[in-house]
Amino acid sequence: MRVLTAEEMRAADAHTIETLGVPVLTLMERAGAGVAAALRARFEPARGCAVTLLCGRGNNGGDGMVAARHLRKAGCRPTVLLLGRAKDLAGPNRTNWARLEKAGVPRFEVADETALARHAKKIQGAELLVDAILGTGARGPLEGVVLAACRAMNAVPAPRVAADVPTGVDATTGEAQAGAVRAELTVTFAFPKPGHLLHPGRAFCGSVEVVDIGIPEAAIPGGERRLEAFAPSDAAALMPRRAPTAHKGDMGRVRIVGGGPGMLGAPALAARAALRAGAGLVTVCVPHALYEALAPLLLEATAALHAESAERTHTGRAAGAILVELEHDDALALGPGLTRHPEAAELARALVAKARVPMVVDADGLNAFEGRTELLARAGAPVVITPHAGEFARLAGLSRGEVERARLELATDHAKRWNVTVMLKGAPTVVAAPDGRVRLNPTGNAGMATGGSGDVLTGVLVALLGRGLSAFDAASLAAFLHGLAGDLARDELGEESLVAGDLVAHLPGAFLALREPG
């Protein structure tokens, strides 16, 4: 599903109204009806249920007024509190304010904090609350009666439903202001917004439901970036299939280059994950002196032994032999446990420059390009990089804080600049292609913040590249499956006790969930 920024949503609204001729009142009626329907479906309010709707003076408030009328028709007992003066309402909002009176919905003007205090019991005694104060266009800190109203709603145990976006949450960035409304359900219109999916806004939205109000995708303004929410149906559509006559050579031959002293678990985890993700043949390239330590960790995978440095790490002298081996492979994973030794970094740069199979570069493979990112743009084959915020910051010459504040923009810009698919890991993981396509991954949880989790992701990703998926699709599906395996593991084990091996163990369940949705 397309995801629109606040600016893109405004442009789509304008096109629908001005070019397609759909009246604002019509869009508002559909939006408000959608809020009422979603509220009823989620909470199943009893007849006579007290619902207090707090409405701003803008279009978001108009949506709330419409929702109040529909709730009244459904047998609820709605009350509308207008945060402002009715005389200041204009156009559709003035019309909907008048319609409240005709529908028999109690309505009150709450122009300041003193007036809010007089009507406090209408908030405190509500069984359900609707936040229709500020919509997607609002930015900046909450102040005055708006801030007081948000705090009053948050103090009430009744469930809160937000129209379009919780007041105080930036629809584009997900930034949450002090006092922002914490909703159990957010009903947004036409398309989800980045703020529904990006933290911290994601935590303020609760469940998000998208209501169709008649804005076609053709109304979306053009641009270099196409942002999408990656849904289970999208993941299921990308799942590779096995032919009845398939043999192991058909399922992808993948090679993992990594491992160093004290770091052999990383390539072993990646190998196990690649096999669980369907790879037919997996080979781990390891420094010769480390084979005996690695061998007990490899059961279904094989090892290839290569030249090593004096410190028993990988060395650039092995590049030629590995490149010859890659002539028979379908994909390469570079980095798990590679170490930051200069000779290992030399090997990483040589393989990215000369390998002719799609590859994923992770962990110490990425560190090899710190200060040398121009080499990524000259790679010999499609590349997916999988940095967390700290690794991305080092590559881009930024602080970690700068990366966290602008994940979408930075992933998009640097995917194009470096000519790679960027999988910026986090909550949520952002997958950006060089051509401007961007997907937000919905799966995963905090329990996955554990050593080795990234190695499992690398294994899943290289397996999907080996099965023939494009870099962008493989990265999108790998992020989804990895996160889903983490969610399944959390449901069984809880977040605190998760380890990377649990993710590998739950990969079969993740694949089955997509093969057999529901």
XYZ file of C-alpha atoms in Angstrom:
518
model
C 0.000 0.000 0.000
C 1.260 3.476 -0.846
C 2.309 5.644 2.079
C 1.962 9.416 1.693
C 3.677 12.212 3.551
C 1.552 15.079 4.841
C 2.594 17.184 1.851
C 1.718 14.427 -0.624
C -1.636 13.892 1.093
C -2.467 17.591 0.804
C -1.658 17.471 -2.901
C -3.796 14.356 -3.398
C -6.687 16.016 -1.555
C -6.364 19.117 -3.699
C -6.285 17.116 -6.932
C -9.371 15.140 -5.909
C -11.284 18.314 -5.023
C -10.118 20.701 -7.718
C -9.493 18.396 -10.681
C -11.855 15.498 -10.085
C -14.578 17.702 -8.654
C -15.256 15.798 -5.427
C -16.640 18.280 -2.841
C -14.832 18.687 0.480
C -18.084 17.907 2.269
C -18.285 14.564 0.483
C -14.741 13.591 1.480
C -15.412 14.719 5.037
C -18.640 12.704 5.195
C -16.820 9.569 4.067
C -13.990 10.144 6.541
C -16.264 10.719 9.521
C -18.431 7.740 8.620
C -15.264 5.641 8.425
C -14.172 6.724 11.893
C -17.575 5.827 13.345
C -17.644 2.451 11.582
C -14.101 1.546 12.673
C -14.838 2.573 16.256
C -17.958 0.425 16.352
C -16.220 -2.570 14.774
C -13.297 -2.427 17.184
C -15.035 -1.598 20.472
C -18.643 -2.744 19.857
C -20.154 0.019 22.028
C -23.453 -0.761 23.722
C -26.534 1.293 22.939
C -26.326 4.564 24.850
C -22.526 4.398 25.126
C -21.122 7.827 26.050
C -18.656 8.960 23.382
C -16.924 12.334 23.711
C -15.403 13.745 20.543
C -12.877 16.594 20.829
C -12.780 18.513 17.565
C -10.443 21.186 16.264
C -11.433 24.034 13.967
C -9.833 22.471 10.875
C -10.932 19.655 8.591
C -9.928 17.051 11.157
C -12.511 18.547 13.486
C -15.080 18.390 10.700
C -14.380 14.672 10.319
C -15.046 14.281 14.034
C -18.365 16.135 13.790
C -19.477 13.812 11.010
C -18.424 10.804 13.101
C -20.584 12.110 15.959
C -23.690 12.136 13.746
C -23.058 8.595 12.561
C -22.502 7.394 16.107
C -25.776 9.027 17.105
C -27.567 7.124 14.323
C -25.983 3.897 15.579
C -27.441 4.362 19.051
C -24.460 5.854 20.860
C -24.640 8.996 22.982
C -22.045 11.346 21.470
C -20.984 14.760 22.761
C -18.841 17.166 20.754
C -16.391 19.592 22.350
C -15.137 22.203 19.858
C -11.720 23.532 20.822
C -12.472 27.039 19.645
C -15.419 29.295 18.861
C -18.143 28.318 16.426
C -18.092 31.797 14.873
C -14.561 31.066 13.619
C -15.636 27.964 11.694
C -15.802 28.280 7.935
C -17.094 26.337 4.956
C -17.654 22.589 5.514
C -16.884 22.812 9.226
C -19.548 25.464 9.746
C -21.987 23.219 7.859
C -21.145 20.163 9.963
C -21.408 22.157 13.187
C -24.959 23.146 12.199
C -25.802 19.552 11.258
C -24.918 18.443 14.782
C -27.758 20.515 16.179
C -30.225 19.098 13.667
C -29.087 15.557 14.556
C -29.598 16.199 18.258
C -25.902 15.846 19.173
C -24.908 17.953 22.208
C -22.170 20.404 21.218
C -20.109 22.826 23.278
C -17.548 25.528 22.541
C -14.323 25.158 24.517
C -12.305 28.220 23.607
C -9.770 28.110 26.458
C -8.553 26.092 29.403
C -11.120 27.630 31.732
C -13.914 26.409 29.484
C -12.238 23.017 29.240
C -12.276 22.731 33.027
C -16.023 23.396 33.025
C -16.550 20.473 30.652
C -13.979 18.145 32.239
C -16.635 15.645 33.345
C -17.644 15.105 29.715
C -14.138 13.782 29.129
C -13.712 11.997 32.431
C -17.092 10.249 32.183
C -16.722 9.101 28.578
C -16.700 5.417 27.742
C -14.940 6.171 24.454
C -12.971 9.244 23.351
C -12.345 10.484 19.817
C -9.395 12.749 19.063
C -10.254 14.903 16.032
C -8.269 17.967 17.067
C -5.329 18.238 14.659
C -4.787 16.313 11.424
C -1.897 15.402 9.168
C -0.887 18.984 8.424
C -0.153 19.924 12.050
C 3.439 20.334 13.243
C 5.213 21.781 16.227
C 4.597 21.745 19.982
C 1.128 21.509 21.500
C 0.010 24.576 23.427
C -2.865 26.100 25.362
C -6.251 24.438 25.285
C -5.093 21.852 22.742
C -2.317 20.624 25.039
C -4.688 20.644 28.012
C -7.297 18.661 26.085
C -4.755 16.044 25.017
C -3.549 15.612 28.573
C -7.138 15.312 29.785
C -7.823 12.538 27.266
C -4.650 10.671 28.156
C -5.615 10.762 31.823
C -8.877 8.901 31.218
C -8.881 5.071 31.135
C -11.450 5.002 28.308
C -10.145 3.847 24.909
C -9.028 6.665 22.608
C -9.604 6.720 18.845
C -7.630 9.171 16.696
C -8.992 10.564 13.439
C -6.238 10.427 10.800
C -3.310 10.823 13.226
C -3.093 11.306 17.005
C -2.851 14.978 17.892
C 0.789 15.790 18.568
C 2.242 13.153 16.222
C 3.909 14.405 13.044
C 2.309 12.496 10.169
C 5.488 12.597 8.092
C 8.296 11.992 10.576
C 6.539 10.198 13.443
C 7.928 12.749 15.901
C 5.708 12.971 18.983
C 5.285 16.216 20.914
C 4.960 16.404 24.686
C 1.358 15.594 25.601
C 0.566 13.816 22.313
C -2.569 11.676 22.402
C -1.979 7.967 22.949
C -4.602 6.144 20.889
C -5.679 2.529 20.943
C -6.972 2.899 17.372
C -6.079 5.373 14.629
C -8.390 5.635 11.636
C -6.570 7.273 8.762
C -7.927 8.289 5.383
C -7.051 7.073 1.866
C -3.418 6.119 2.596
C -1.265 5.478 5.676
C 1.312 8.107 6.574
C 4.948 7.553 7.594
C 4.170 8.776 11.111
C 1.880 5.787 11.599
C 4.795 3.435 10.952
C 7.858 5.236 12.283
C 8.699 5.397 15.958
C 7.885 7.102 18.229
C 4.613 7.906 16.412
C 3.925 4.234 15.799
C 3.621 3.669 19.567
C 1.062 6.498 19.871
C -1.200 5.228 17.072
C -2.190 1.817 18.394
C -3.811 -0.214 15.630
C -4.063 1.663 12.338
C -7.019 1.237 9.991
C -7.128 2.836 6.557
C -10.508 4.073 5.298
C -11.169 4.564 1.587
C -12.688 8.027 1.074
C -12.480 8.104 -2.717
C -9.020 9.558 -3.337
C -7.543 7.534 -6.234
C -3.887 6.611 -6.497
C -3.841 8.662 -9.691
C -4.201 11.753 -7.497
C -0.827 11.122 -5.841
C 1.738 13.662 -7.031
C 4.745 12.339 -8.909
C 8.230 12.361 -7.476
C 11.455 10.433 -7.214
C 10.417 8.527 -4.101
C 7.646 5.955 -3.971
C 7.021 4.933 -0.377
C 5.106 1.741 0.424
C 4.023 -0.191 3.487
C 5.075 -3.795 2.922
C 2.114 -5.994 3.838
C 1.827 -9.760 4.391
C 0.124 -10.101 1.006
C 3.119 -8.393 -0.633
C 5.494 -10.777 1.120
C 3.418 -13.816 0.146
C 3.435 -12.731 -3.502
C 7.259 -12.689 -3.542
C 7.737 -16.104 -1.964
C 9.825 -18.322 -4.269
C 8.333 -21.665 -5.276
C 9.966 -25.037 -5.752
C 9.299 -27.039 -8.864
C 8.307 -30.694 -8.219
C 11.432 -31.798 -10.087
C 13.814 -29.345 -8.387
C 17.212 -30.457 -7.093
C 19.588 -28.717 -4.710
C 21.421 -26.941 -7.493
C 18.201 -25.261 -8.572
C 17.567 -23.786 -5.120
C 20.480 -21.404 -5.130
C 24.185 -21.870 -4.484
C 25.303 -19.226 -2.010
C 28.695 -18.393 -0.532
C 29.321 -16.696 2.809
C 32.657 -14.961 3.351
C 33.294 -14.181 6.985
C 34.631 -15.444 10.254
C 37.759 -14.598 12.170
C 39.301 -15.375 15.539
C 36.530 -15.351 18.126
C 33.917 -14.571 15.452
C 33.027 -17.940 13.940
C 29.470 -18.010 15.271
C 28.473 -15.232 12.880
C 29.055 -17.076 9.570
C 27.702 -20.281 11.110
C 24.450 -18.528 12.050
C 24.222 -16.982 8.587
C 24.725 -20.419 7.006
C 22.010 -22.021 9.150
C 19.617 -19.196 8.305
C 20.365 -19.457 4.584
C 19.564 -23.155 4.640
C 16.347 -22.571 6.597
C 15.446 -19.901 4.032
C 15.603 -22.462 1.250
C 19.116 -22.233 -0.176
C 20.096 -25.487 -1.864
C 23.842 -25.302 -1.227
C 25.700 -23.099 1.251
C 29.468 -22.720 1.459
C 31.311 -20.767 4.140
C 34.701 -19.335 3.200
C 36.967 -19.296 6.260
C 40.676 -18.712 6.961
C 42.478 -22.058 6.764
C 43.635 -22.070 10.383
C 40.069 -21.680 11.709
C 38.482 -24.630 9.955
C 38.727 -27.076 12.859
C 36.939 -24.612 15.141
C 34.240 -23.907 12.529
C 33.603 -27.489 11.404
C 31.454 -28.550 14.401
C 29.160 -25.582 13.711
C 28.503 -26.635 10.107
C 26.325 -29.669 9.508
C 24.374 -29.062 6.299
C 26.759 -26.379 4.964
C 30.271 -26.921 3.648
C 33.462 -24.920 4.121
C 36.064 -23.583 1.714
C 39.508 -22.896 3.201
C 41.494 -19.871 2.101
C 44.671 -17.920 2.672
C 44.936 -16.033 5.921
C 46.800 -13.145 7.491
C 49.384 -13.558 10.223
C 46.537 -12.917 12.697
C 44.477 -15.774 11.150
C 41.952 -13.389 9.551
C 40.850 -13.254 5.940
C 43.279 -11.576 3.564
C 43.075 -9.906 0.169
C 45.345 -12.649 -1.192
C 42.312 -14.960 -1.148
C 40.290 -12.768 -3.508
C 41.345 -14.553 -6.694
C 40.444 -18.022 -5.418
C 37.101 -16.877 -4.025
C 36.211 -15.132 -7.290
C 36.868 -18.362 -9.180
C 34.559 -20.235 -6.777
C 31.882 -17.584 -7.211
C 31.679 -18.407 -10.920
C 29.582 -21.425 -9.851
C 27.500 -19.571 -7.260
C 24.306 -17.523 -7.393
C 24.819 -15.073 -4.518
C 27.386 -13.861 -2.002
C 27.134 -12.784 1.639
C 30.104 -10.748 2.780
C 30.854 -9.682 6.315
C 29.540 -11.883 9.166
C 32.384 -12.090 11.673
C 34.888 -10.860 9.075
C 36.718 -8.668 11.650
C 38.022 -5.157 11.025
C 41.542 -6.336 10.309
C 43.000 -4.306 7.394
C 43.676 -7.409 5.300
C 40.101 -8.645 5.782
C 38.831 -5.206 4.743
C 41.023 -5.407 1.649
C 39.352 -8.691 0.710
C 35.893 -7.189 1.165
C 36.644 -4.288 -1.150
C 38.128 -6.591 -3.780
C 35.105 -8.897 -3.784
C 32.588 -6.059 -4.053
C 34.526 -4.611 -6.973
C 34.946 -7.843 -8.916
C 32.230 -10.327 -7.960
C 29.565 -10.818 -10.632
C 26.790 -12.290 -8.472
C 24.286 -10.314 -6.363
C 25.583 -9.816 -2.848
C 24.663 -8.689 0.634
C 27.291 -6.715 2.539
C 26.876 -6.605 6.297
C 28.729 -6.041 9.564
C 32.506 -5.844 9.082
C 31.968 -6.029 5.342
C 30.367 -2.595 5.673
C 33.119 -1.298 7.921
C 35.545 -1.938 5.082
C 33.895 0.923 3.168
C 34.006 3.562 5.881
C 35.419 6.631 4.156
C 35.366 4.775 0.815
C 31.670 4.565 -0.049
C 32.390 5.616 -3.621
C 33.601 2.033 -4.119
C 30.089 0.724 -3.434
C 28.762 2.682 -6.399
C 31.304 0.903 -8.632
C 30.341 -2.616 -7.533
C 30.372 -5.295 -10.194
C 26.880 -6.634 -9.371
C 23.732 -5.647 -7.435
C 24.496 -4.955 -3.778
C 22.298 -4.899 -0.680
C 23.805 -3.292 2.405
C 22.236 -3.991 5.798
C 23.496 -1.404 8.302
C 22.004 -0.574 11.668
C 21.906 3.136 12.520
C 25.434 3.177 13.927
C 26.962 1.492 10.883
C 25.017 3.758 8.540
C 26.220 6.785 10.482
C 29.848 5.743 10.044
C 29.381 5.140 6.326
C 27.586 8.449 5.748
C 29.774 10.530 8.043
C 26.873 11.443 10.338
C 25.966 10.998 13.979
C 23.698 8.176 15.048
C 21.150 10.756 16.228
C 21.060 12.361 12.781
C 20.374 8.977 11.225
C 17.580 8.120 13.648
C 15.861 11.478 13.044
C 15.806 11.112 9.245
C 15.804 7.390 8.496
C 13.558 7.578 5.438
C 15.303 10.493 3.797
C 18.811 9.222 4.433
C 18.114 5.653 3.300
C 16.482 6.973 0.125
C 19.214 9.489 -0.675
C 22.124 7.159 -0.038
C 20.614 4.232 -1.925
C 20.711 6.467 -4.976
C 24.090 8.007 -4.144
C 25.799 4.665 -3.540
C 23.781 2.752 -6.185
C 22.877 0.013 -3.715
C 19.749 -1.278 -2.039
C 19.866 0.001 1.534
C 18.243 -2.024 4.299
C 18.466 0.351 7.250
C 17.697 -1.905 10.201
C 15.578 -0.608 13.051
C 12.011 -0.022 14.140
C 10.835 -0.224 11.467
C 13.413 -1.450 8.989
C 13.552 0.765 5.888
C 14.365 -0.815 2.515
C 15.347 1.689 -0.196
C 16.243 0.993 -3.827
C 18.489 3.180 -6.012
C 15.495 4.103 -8.200
C 13.606 5.786 -5.330
C 11.303 2.960 -4.248
C 11.096 2.605 -0.464
C 9.333 0.025 1.695
C 8.677 0.022 5.436
C 8.735 -3.376 7.109
C 5.951 -4.045 9.650
C 7.374 -7.099 11.439
C 9.854 -7.493 14.284
C 10.140 -6.603 17.959
C 12.565 -5.395 20.609
C 13.515 -8.935 21.610
C 15.491 -9.171 18.369
C 18.010 -6.659 19.716
C 20.512 -9.411 20.452
C 23.882 -10.482 19.112
C 23.700 -12.560 15.950
C 20.297 -11.321 14.833
C 21.874 -9.461 11.907
C 23.776 -12.575 10.848
C 20.496 -14.485 10.619
C 19.065 -11.696 8.451
C 22.102 -11.867 6.175
C 21.590 -15.597 5.736
C 17.933 -15.208 4.815
C 18.753 -12.421 2.394
C 21.543 -14.224 0.580
C 19.288 -17.275 0.198
C 16.592 -15.167 -1.456
C 19.139 -13.507 -3.736
C 20.329 -16.975 -4.664
C 16.772 -17.961 -5.544
C 16.676 -15.182 -8.142
C 14.765 -12.361 -6.436
C 15.839 -8.839 -7.286
C 17.900 -6.993 -4.693
C 14.950 -4.803 -3.646
C 12.454 -7.660 -3.443
C 14.890 -9.984 -1.694
C 15.686 -7.316 0.902
C 11.986 -6.569 1.462
C 11.032 -10.217 1.865
C 14.066 -11.010 4.024
C 13.243 -8.169 6.416
C 9.639 -9.373 6.642
C 10.511 -13.051 7.237
C 13.248 -12.213 9.721
C 10.895 -9.986 11.695
C 8.057 -12.500 11.507
C 10.334 -15.240 12.836
C 11.200 -12.866 15.668
C 7.526 -12.229 16.385
C 6.793 -15.956 16.457
C 9.728 -16.523 18.791
C 8.564 -13.681 21.059
C 5.067 -15.136 21.236
C 6.504 -18.451 22.395
C 9.446 -17.321 24.519
C 8.907 -13.658 25.391
C 11.168 -10.776 24.387
C 13.736 -10.949 27.175
C 15.026 -14.450 26.449
C 15.290 -14.287 22.667
C 18.614 -15.253 21.114
C 19.595 -15.351 17.455
C 19.255 -19.126 17.257
C 15.581 -18.750 18.145
C 15.109 -16.706 14.976
C 16.591 -19.517 12.879
C 14.374 -22.041 14.662
C 11.249 -20.010 13.873
C 12.027 -19.328 10.215
C 10.037 -22.431 9.122
C 6.990 -21.040 10.933
C 7.449 -17.697 9.191
C 7.573 -19.368 5.781
C 4.533 -21.476 6.601
C 2.594 -18.404 7.734
C 3.109 -16.842 4.311
C 2.399 -20.043 2.428
C -0.802 -20.570 4.398
C -2.043 -17.088 5.417
C -4.574 -17.071 8.241
